[in-house]
CSV table of C-alpha atoms and ligand atoms in Angstrom, one decimal:
chain,number,residue,atom,x,y,z
A,1,MET,CA,-21.9,-27.6,-220.2
A,2,LEU,CA,-22.4,-24.0,-218.6
A,3,LYS,CA,-21.1,-24.5,-215.0
A,4,LEU,CA,-20.3,-22.2,-212.3
A,5,THR,CA,-17.0,-23.8,-210.6
A,6,GLY,CA,-15.3,-22.1,-207.5
A,7,TYR,CA,-15.1,-18.5,-207.8
A,8,LYS,CA,-14.7,-18.5,-211.6
A,9,LYS,CA,-16.7,-15.8,-213.0
A,10,ILE,CA,-18.7,-16.9,-215.8
A,11,ASP,CA,-17.4,-15.1,-219.4
A,12,VAL,CA,-20.1,-13.3,-221.4
A,13,ALA,CA,-20.4,-11.1,-224.5
A,14,VAL,CA,-22.8,-8.6,-225.2
A,15,PHE,CA,-24.0,-8.3,-229.0
A,16,ILE,CA,-25.3,-4.6,-229.5
A,17,SER,CA,-26.4,-2.7,-232.7
A,18,GLY,CA,-26.7,1.0,-231.0
A,19,ASN,CA,-26.7,3.0,-228.3
A,20,GLY,CA,-25.0,0.8,-225.7
A,21,SER,CA,-27.1,1.8,-222.5
A,22,ASN,CA,-27.9,-1.5,-221.5
A,23,LEU,CA,-24.3,-2.8,-222.3
A,24,LYS,CA,-22.7,-0.1,-220.2
A,25,ASN,CA,-25.1,-1.1,-217.4
A,26,LEU,CA,-24.1,-4.3,-217.7
A,27,ILE,CA,-20.5,-3.7,-217.5
A,28,ASN,CA,-21.0,-1.3,-214.2
A,29,TYR,CA,-23.0,-4.4,-212.8
A,30,SER,CA,-20.0,-6.8,-213.8
A,31,LEU,CA,-17.3,-4.6,-212.0
A,32,LYS,CA,-19.3,-4.8,-208.5
A,33,LYS,CA,-17.6,-7.6,-206.4
A,34,ARG,CA,-20.9,-9.6,-206.1
A,35,SER,CA,-21.0,-10.2,-209.6
A,36,LYS,CA,-21.0,-13.6,-211.4
A,37,PHE,CA,-20.1,-12.8,-214.5
A,38,VAL,CA,-17.1,-10.2,-216.6
A,39,ILE,CA,-17.8,-9.4,-219.7
A,40,ASN,CA,-15.4,-9.8,-222.1
A,41,LEU,CA,-16.2,-9.6,-225.3
A,42,VAL,CA,-18.8,-6.7,-227.3
A,43,ILE,CA,-20.1,-7.9,-230.6
A,44,SER,CA,-21.6,-4.9,-232.9
A,45,ASN,CA,-22.8,-5.7,-236.5
A,46,ASN,CA,-22.9,-1.7,-237.0
A,47,ILE,CA,-19.6,0.3,-237.1
A,48,LYS,CA,-21.4,3.4,-236.0
A,49,ALA,CA,-22.7,1.8,-232.5
A,50,LYS,CA,-22.4,4.3,-229.9
A,51,GLY,CA,-21.8,1.3,-227.4
A,52,ILE,CA,-18.3,0.0,-229.2
A,53,SER,CA,-17.2,4.0,-227.6
A,54,ILE,CA,-18.2,2.7,-224.4
A,55,ALA,CA,-16.7,-1.1,-225.0
A,56,LYS,CA,-13.2,0.9,-225.7
A,57,LYS,CA,-13.7,2.8,-222.5
A,58,PHE,CA,-13.8,0.0,-220.6
A,59,LYS,CA,-11.0,-1.5,-222.7
A,60,ILE,CA,-13.1,-4.9,-223.6
A,61,LYS,CA,-12.3,-6.3,-226.5
A,62,ASN,CA,-14.9,-5.4,-229.3
A,63,LYS,CA,-15.4,-6.7,-232.6
A,64,ILE,CA,-17.7,-5.0,-235.5
A,65,ILE,CA,-18.9,-8.1,-237.9
A,66,LYS,CA,-20.2,-6.7,-241.2
A,67,TYR,CA,-24.0,-8.5,-242.4
A,68,SER,CA,-23.6,-8.6,-245.6
A,69,ASN,CA,-24.0,-12.3,-245.7
A,70,ILE,CA,-25.4,-13.9,-242.7
A,71,LYS,CA,-23.5,-17.3,-242.7
A,72,SER,CA,-20.2,-15.8,-243.0
A,73,ALA,CA,-21.1,-12.9,-240.3
A,74,GLU,CA,-22.2,-15.6,-237.9
A,75,LYS,CA,-18.7,-17.9,-238.7
A,76,LYS,CA,-16.9,-14.9,-237.6
A,77,ILE,CA,-18.7,-14.7,-234.6
A,78,LEU,CA,-18.9,-18.1,-233.5
A,79,PHE,CA,-14.9,-17.9,-233.8
A,80,GLU,CA,-14.6,-15.1,-231.4
A,81,LEU,CA,-16.8,-16.4,-229.0
A,82,ARG,CA,-14.6,-19.7,-229.1
A,83,LYS,CA,-11.3,-18.0,-228.9
A,84,ASN,CA,-12.5,-15.7,-225.9
A,85,ASN,CA,-14.1,-18.7,-224.2
A,86,ILE,CA,-17.4,-17.0,-223.7
A,87,ASN,CA,-19.9,-18.9,-222.0
A,88,LEU,CA,-23.1,-16.8,-222.0
A,89,ILE,CA,-24.3,-14.1,-224.8
A,90,CYS,CA,-26.5,-11.0,-223.9
A,91,LEU,CA,-28.6,-9.5,-226.5
A,92,ALA,CA,-28.8,-5.8,-225.5
A,93,GLY,CA,-30.3,-4.1,-228.7
A,94,PHE,CA,-29.0,-6.5,-231.1
A,95,MET,CA,-31.1,-5.7,-234.4
A,96,LYS,CA,-29.8,-8.9,-236.1
A,97,ILE,CA,-31.7,-12.6,-236.2
A,98,LEU,CA,-29.5,-15.1,-235.0
A,99,SER,CA,-30.2,-18.5,-237.7
A,100,LYS,CA,-31.1,-21.2,-236.2
A,101,ASN,CA,-27.5,-22.9,-236.4
A,102,PHE,CA,-26.3,-20.7,-234.4
A,103,ILE,CA,-28.5,-20.5,-231.5
A,104,LYS,CA,-27.9,-24.3,-231.5
A,105,ASN,CA,-24.1,-23.8,-230.9
A,106,PHE,CA,-25.3,-21.5,-227.5
A,107,ASP,CA,-28.3,-23.5,-227.1
A,108,GLY,CA,-30.1,-22.1,-223.7
A,109,LYS,CA,-26.9,-19.9,-223.1
A,110,ILE,CA,-28.6,-16.4,-225.1
A,111,ILE,CA,-30.6,-14.3,-223.5
A,112,ASN,CA,-32.1,-11.0,-224.8
A,113,ILE,CA,-34.0,-8.0,-223.6
A,114,HIS,CA,-37.4,-6.8,-225.5
A,115,PRO,CA,-39.3,-3.8,-224.7
A,116,SER,CA,-42.2,-5.1,-224.2
A,117,LEU,CA,-44.5,-7.7,-222.1
A,118,LEU,CA,-44.0,-10.5,-224.0
A,119,PRO,CA,-45.8,-12.9,-225.4
A,120,ARG,CA,-47.5,-8.9,-226.3
A,121,TYR,CA,-45.5,-7.1,-229.3
A,122,LYS,CA,-43.1,-9.1,-230.9
A,123,GLY,CA,-40.4,-7.3,-233.1
A,124,LEU,CA,-40.5,-3.3,-233.2
A,125,ASN,CA,-42.4,-0.3,-232.1
A,126,THR,CA,-43.6,-2.0,-229.0
A,127,HIS,CA,-44.3,1.2,-227.1
A,128,GLN,CA,-46.4,2.5,-229.7
A,129,ARG,CA,-48.4,-0.6,-229.9
A,130,ALA,CA,-49.0,-0.5,-226.5
A,131,ILE,CA,-50.5,2.9,-226.6
A,132,SER,CA,-52.5,2.4,-229.4
A,133,ASN,CA,-54.3,-0.5,-228.3
A,134,ASN,CA,-54.7,1.7,-225.1
A,135,ASP,CA,-52.7,-0.9,-222.7
A,136,LYS,CA,-52.9,0.6,-219.3
A,137,PHE,CA,-49.1,-1.2,-219.1
A,138,SER,CA,-45.9,-1.4,-221.0
A,139,GLY,CA,-42.7,-3.1,-220.0
A,140,CYS,CA,-39.6,-5.3,-220.6
A,141,THR,CA,-38.9,-8.4,-220.5
A,142,VAL,CA,-35.6,-10.8,-220.3
A,143,HIS,CA,-36.0,-14.0,-221.9
A,144,TYR,CA,-33.8,-16.8,-223.5
A,145,VAL,CA,-33.3,-16.9,-227.2
A,146,ASN,CA,-34.8,-19.8,-229.5
A,147,SER,CA,-35.2,-19.8,-233.3
A,148,LYS,CA,-38.6,-17.9,-233.2
A,149,LEU,CA,-38.5,-14.3,-232.8
A,150,ASP,CA,-39.1,-12.8,-228.9
A,151,SER,CA,-40.4,-16.2,-228.2
A,152,GLY,CA,-38.2,-18.3,-225.8
A,153,LYS,CA,-38.8,-18.9,-222.1
A,154,ILE,CA,-39.5,-15.6,-220.0
A,155,ILE,CA,-36.7,-15.2,-217.3
A,156,LEU,CA,-38.4,-11.6,-215.8
A,157,GLN,CA,-40.8,-9.2,-216.4
A,158,LYS,CA,-41.2,-5.3,-215.5
A,159,ARG,CA,-44.1,-3.3,-216.0
A,160,VAL,CA,-44.4,0.2,-216.7
A,161,LYS,CA,-47.7,1.7,-216.3
A,162,ILE,CA,-48.6,3.5,-219.5
A,163,LEU,CA,-50.0,7.4,-218.4
A,164,LYS,CA,-52.5,9.9,-219.9
A,165,ASN,CA,-51.2,11.4,-222.8
A,166,ASP,CA,-48.2,9.4,-222.5
A,167,THR,CA,-45.9,9.1,-226.2
A,168,ALA,CA,-43.8,6.2,-227.4
A,169,ASN,CA,-41.0,8.2,-227.1
A,170,LYS,CA,-41.6,9.4,-223.5
A,171,LEU,CA,-42.6,6.0,-222.4
A,172,SER,CA,-39.4,4.0,-223.8
A,173,LYS,CA,-36.9,6.4,-221.6
A,174,ARG,CA,-39.2,5.1,-218.6
A,175,VAL,CA,-38.9,1.3,-219.3
A,176,LEU,CA,-35.3,2.0,-220.5
A,177,LYS,CA,-34.6,2.8,-216.9
A,178,GLN,CA,-36.6,-0.6,-215.6
A,179,GLU,CA,-34.6,-2.5,-218.2
A,180,HIS,CA,-31.2,-1.4,-216.7
A,181,LEU,CA,-32.6,-2.9,-213.3
A,182,LEU,CA,-34.0,-6.2,-215.0
A,183,PHE,CA,-31.1,-6.7,-217.0
A,184,PRO,CA,-28.5,-7.8,-214.6
A,185,LYS,CA,-30.9,-9.6,-212.0
A,186,ALA,CA,-32.5,-11.9,-214.9
A,187,LEU,CA,-28.6,-12.5,-215.8
A,188,ASN,CA,-27.8,-13.7,-212.1
A,189,LYS,CA,-31.2,-15.6,-212.1
A,190,VAL,CA,-29.8,-17.5,-214.9
A,191,LEU,CA,-26.3,-18.1,-213.3
A,192,THR,CA,-27.4,-18.7,-210.2
A,193,SER,CA,-29.8,-21.7,-211.4
A,194,LEU,CA,-27.0,-23.5,-213.4
B,201,LIG,C1,-33.6,-1.5,-225.7
B,201,LIG,O1,-34.9,-1.3,-225.4
B,201,LIG,C2,-34.1,-3.0,-225.7
B,201,LIG,O2,-35.0,-3.7,-225.0
B,201,LIG,C3,-34.2,-3.1,-227.3
B,201,LIG,O3,-33.0,-2.3,-227.7
B,201,LIG,C4,-33.0,-1.2,-226.8
B,201,LIG,C5,-31.4,-1.2,-226.9
B,201,LIG,O4,-31.2,0.0,-226.1
B,201,LIG,N1,-33.6,-4.8,-227.6
B,201,LIG,P1,-29.9,0.0,-225.4
B,201,LIG,O5,-28.8,0.3,-226.8
B,201,LIG,O6,-29.4,-0.8,-224.7
B,201,LIG,O7,-29.6,1.6,-225.3
């Protein structure tokens, strides 16, 4: 069971595949006195992920896990998570789908940030799809991870207005700024509800 006992901070792992701007933001938040969590492990499936250098800069243990075989990749990840006493996993731009079996091991303890107002636009190219459908808003969602893609219970959402002549690129930059506010807020909400 995940329990907040006394002043002990919750040990969190962040999974990334790319830039790691959400990772950087979560790390910065975790360093604040009021933070209830500490990031102890960064997992990447991609050796070229920029986020790895962010983990290194902050001296956070980081592991690159080759994904040529899902089963053995997940086995290695589970080993690292247990070795580092990880209680909660944040998926921050992690481009691999976790198996049912993996999720079972961390049931209710994996959260993800997704760049759309779920349940709209699961999957990729979310902002372009919102623009093409003439939506008034795009945005971002932090949700629990279950075995269906981008479908777990929603924790928090933030809307971002789609402007006239918006492009997916411009919109994604504005949404990313909101993601950086939303993710730590959602993580705190998860931790205080325990
Ligand atoms: C973010 O837009 C996030 O919502 C999505 O992947 C992107 C990751 O960005 N899941 P970064 O690597 O955190 O900069």
